[in-house]
Rosetta silent file (secondary structure, phi, psi, omega in degrees, C-alpha in Angstrom):
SEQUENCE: XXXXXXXXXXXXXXXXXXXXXXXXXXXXXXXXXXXXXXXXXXXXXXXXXXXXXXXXXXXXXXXXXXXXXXXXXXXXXXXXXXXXXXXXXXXXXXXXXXXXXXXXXX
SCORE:     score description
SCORE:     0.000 S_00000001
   1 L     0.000  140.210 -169.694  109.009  155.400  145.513 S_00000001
   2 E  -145.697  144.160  179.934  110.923  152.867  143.577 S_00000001
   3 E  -136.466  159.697  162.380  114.177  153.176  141.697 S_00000001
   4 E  -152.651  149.692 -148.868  116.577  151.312  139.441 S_00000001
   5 L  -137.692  129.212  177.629  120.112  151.165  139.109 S_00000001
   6 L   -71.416  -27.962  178.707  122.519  149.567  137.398 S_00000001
   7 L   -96.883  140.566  162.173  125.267  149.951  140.211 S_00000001
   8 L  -114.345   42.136  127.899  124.272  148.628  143.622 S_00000001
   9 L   -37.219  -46.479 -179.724  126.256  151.041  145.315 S_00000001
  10 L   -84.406  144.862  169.939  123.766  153.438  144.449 S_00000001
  11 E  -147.176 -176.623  173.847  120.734  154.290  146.110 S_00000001
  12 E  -103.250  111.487 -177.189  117.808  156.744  146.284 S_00000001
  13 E  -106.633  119.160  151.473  117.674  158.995  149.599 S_00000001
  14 E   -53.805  139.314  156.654  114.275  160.650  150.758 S_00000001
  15 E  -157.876  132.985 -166.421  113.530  163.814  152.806 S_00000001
  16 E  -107.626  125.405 -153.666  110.379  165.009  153.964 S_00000001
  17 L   -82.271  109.838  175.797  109.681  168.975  154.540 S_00000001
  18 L   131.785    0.294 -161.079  109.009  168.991  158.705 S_00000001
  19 L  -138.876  135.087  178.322  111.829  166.506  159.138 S_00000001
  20 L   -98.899   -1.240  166.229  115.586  167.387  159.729 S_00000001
  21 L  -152.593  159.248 -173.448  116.909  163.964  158.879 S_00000001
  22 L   -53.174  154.548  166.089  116.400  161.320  155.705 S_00000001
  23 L   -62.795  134.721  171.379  113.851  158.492  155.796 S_00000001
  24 L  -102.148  112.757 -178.108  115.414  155.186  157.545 S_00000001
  25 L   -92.002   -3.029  163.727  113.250  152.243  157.397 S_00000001
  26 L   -74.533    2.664  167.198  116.032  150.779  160.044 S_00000001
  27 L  -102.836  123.018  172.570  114.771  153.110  162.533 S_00000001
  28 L   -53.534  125.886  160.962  111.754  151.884  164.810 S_00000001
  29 L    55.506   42.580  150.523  108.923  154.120  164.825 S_00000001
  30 L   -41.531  104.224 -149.451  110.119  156.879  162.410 S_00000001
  31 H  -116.345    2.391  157.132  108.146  159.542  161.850 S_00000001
  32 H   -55.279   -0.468  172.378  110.496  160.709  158.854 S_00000001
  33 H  -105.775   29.341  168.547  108.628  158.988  156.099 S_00000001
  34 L  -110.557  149.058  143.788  105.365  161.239  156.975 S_00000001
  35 L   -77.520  146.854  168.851  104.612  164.313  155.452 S_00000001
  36 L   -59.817  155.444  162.977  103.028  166.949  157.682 S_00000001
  37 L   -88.864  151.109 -136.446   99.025  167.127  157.241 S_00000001
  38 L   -93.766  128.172 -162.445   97.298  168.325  154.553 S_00000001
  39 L  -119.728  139.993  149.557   94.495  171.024  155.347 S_00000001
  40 L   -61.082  -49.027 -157.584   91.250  171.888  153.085 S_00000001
  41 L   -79.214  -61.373  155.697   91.325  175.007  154.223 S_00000001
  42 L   -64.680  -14.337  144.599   94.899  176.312  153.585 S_00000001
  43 L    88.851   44.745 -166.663   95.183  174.040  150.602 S_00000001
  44 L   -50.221  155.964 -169.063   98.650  172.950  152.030 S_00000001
  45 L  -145.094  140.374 -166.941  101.793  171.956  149.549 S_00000001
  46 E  -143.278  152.579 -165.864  104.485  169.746  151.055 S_00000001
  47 L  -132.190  140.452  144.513  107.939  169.162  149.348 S_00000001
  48 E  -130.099  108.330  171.076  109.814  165.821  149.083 S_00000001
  49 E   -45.794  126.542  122.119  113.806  165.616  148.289 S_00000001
  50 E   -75.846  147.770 -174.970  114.775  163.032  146.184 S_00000001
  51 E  -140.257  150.065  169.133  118.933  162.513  146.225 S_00000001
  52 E   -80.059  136.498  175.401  121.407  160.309  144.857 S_00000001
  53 E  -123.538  116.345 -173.428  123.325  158.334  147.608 S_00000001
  54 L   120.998  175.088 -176.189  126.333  157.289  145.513 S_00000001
  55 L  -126.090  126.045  157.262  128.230  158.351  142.027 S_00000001
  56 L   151.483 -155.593  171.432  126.192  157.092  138.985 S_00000001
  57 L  -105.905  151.767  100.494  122.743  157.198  137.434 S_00000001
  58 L  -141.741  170.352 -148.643  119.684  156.613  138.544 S_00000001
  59 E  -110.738  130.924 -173.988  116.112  156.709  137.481 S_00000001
  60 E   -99.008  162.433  176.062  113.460  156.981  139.749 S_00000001
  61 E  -149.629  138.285  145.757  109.278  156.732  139.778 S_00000001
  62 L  -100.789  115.978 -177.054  106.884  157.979  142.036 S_00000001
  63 L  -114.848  131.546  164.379  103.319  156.748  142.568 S_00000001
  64 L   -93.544 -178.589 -152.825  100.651  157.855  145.072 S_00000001
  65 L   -90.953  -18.793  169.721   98.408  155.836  146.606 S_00000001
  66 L  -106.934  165.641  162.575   95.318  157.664  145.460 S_00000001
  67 L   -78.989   -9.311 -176.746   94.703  159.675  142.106 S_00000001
  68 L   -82.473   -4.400 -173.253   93.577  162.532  144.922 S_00000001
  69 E   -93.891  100.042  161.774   97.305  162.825  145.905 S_00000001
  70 L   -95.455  131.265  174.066   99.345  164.920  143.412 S_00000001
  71 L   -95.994  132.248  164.345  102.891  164.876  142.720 S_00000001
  72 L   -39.424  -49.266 -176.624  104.527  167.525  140.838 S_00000001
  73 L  -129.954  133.544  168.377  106.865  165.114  139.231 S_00000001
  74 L  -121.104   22.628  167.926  106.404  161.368  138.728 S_00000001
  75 L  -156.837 -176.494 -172.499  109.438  159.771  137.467 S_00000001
  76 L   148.121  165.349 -169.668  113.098  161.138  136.795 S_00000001
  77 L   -96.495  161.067  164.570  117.045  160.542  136.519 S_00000001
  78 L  -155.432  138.931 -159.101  119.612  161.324  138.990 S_00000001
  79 L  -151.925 -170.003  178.939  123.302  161.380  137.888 S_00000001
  80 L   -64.890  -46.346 -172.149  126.424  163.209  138.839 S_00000001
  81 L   -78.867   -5.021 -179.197  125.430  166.228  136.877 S_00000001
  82 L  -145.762   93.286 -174.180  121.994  166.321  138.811 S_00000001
  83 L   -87.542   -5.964 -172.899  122.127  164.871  142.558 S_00000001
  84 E  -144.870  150.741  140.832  118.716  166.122  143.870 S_00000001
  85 E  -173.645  164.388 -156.066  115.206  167.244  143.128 S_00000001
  86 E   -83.783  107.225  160.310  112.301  168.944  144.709 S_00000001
  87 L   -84.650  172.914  178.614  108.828  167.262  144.349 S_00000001
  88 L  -131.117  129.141 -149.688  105.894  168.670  145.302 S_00000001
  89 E  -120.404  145.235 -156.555  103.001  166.779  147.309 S_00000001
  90 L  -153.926  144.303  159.385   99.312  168.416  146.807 S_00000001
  91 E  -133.585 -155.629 -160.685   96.261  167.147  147.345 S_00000001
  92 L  -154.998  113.996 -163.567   92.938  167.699  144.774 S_00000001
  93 L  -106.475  -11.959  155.901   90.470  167.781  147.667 S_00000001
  94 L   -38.791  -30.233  168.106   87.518  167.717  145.009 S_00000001
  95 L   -79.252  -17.103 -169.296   88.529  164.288  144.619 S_00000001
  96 L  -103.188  133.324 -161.297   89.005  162.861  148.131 S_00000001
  97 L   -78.678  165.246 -170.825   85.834  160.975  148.852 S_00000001
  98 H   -54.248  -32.192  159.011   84.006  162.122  151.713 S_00000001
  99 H   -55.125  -27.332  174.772   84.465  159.154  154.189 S_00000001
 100 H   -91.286  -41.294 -176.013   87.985  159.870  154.358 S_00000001
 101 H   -63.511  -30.071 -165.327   87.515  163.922  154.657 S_00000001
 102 H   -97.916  -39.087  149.666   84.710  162.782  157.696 S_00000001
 103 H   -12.056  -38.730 -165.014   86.811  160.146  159.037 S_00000001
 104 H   -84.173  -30.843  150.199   89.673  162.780  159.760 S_00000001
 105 L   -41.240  -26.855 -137.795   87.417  164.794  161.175 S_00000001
 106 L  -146.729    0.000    0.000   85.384  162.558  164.271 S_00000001
């Protein structure tokens, strides 16, 4: 997730649905930047808050690391008049090659 800002005041804050407090990267062995896992079988949907930490704008982008991972949204602003929003993590399991589905498996 990558942002830019004109103020550096400002930041971007993460939270991951399964986790009661924001991503740190100053905490050792965090398990807040994981999403729970993703099932075939229940076809699972996972949510991640983005938030404004700070008063101003900024615009944000999300990429995942595969084309089998879908995000609901992959870029947007955050301002005063809009401090949050809900993505939605998916995965397109037609897509995830098979070495990774049998890997997860064994």
């Amino acid at each position: 997730m990558a942002s830019t800002s004109q103020n550096n005041n400002l930041s971007l804050g993460l939270a991951l649905e399964g986790y009661e407090m924001e991503m740190n990267e100053e905490i050792i062995n965090s398990y807040a930047d994981v999403l729970p896992v993703f099932n075939a079988y229940t076809k699972s949907t996972y949510f991640i808050d983005v938030f404004l930490k700070g008063e101003g704008t900024l615009n944000w982008e999300a990429k995942p690391k595969a084309d089998w991972i879908k995000i609901s949204k992959t870029k947007g602003t955050l301002n005063n008049g809009k401090l949050e929003e809900r993505l939605f993590v998916t995965i397109d399991w037609a897509k995830v090659p098979l070495e990774i589905i049998k890997k997860k498996h064994h």
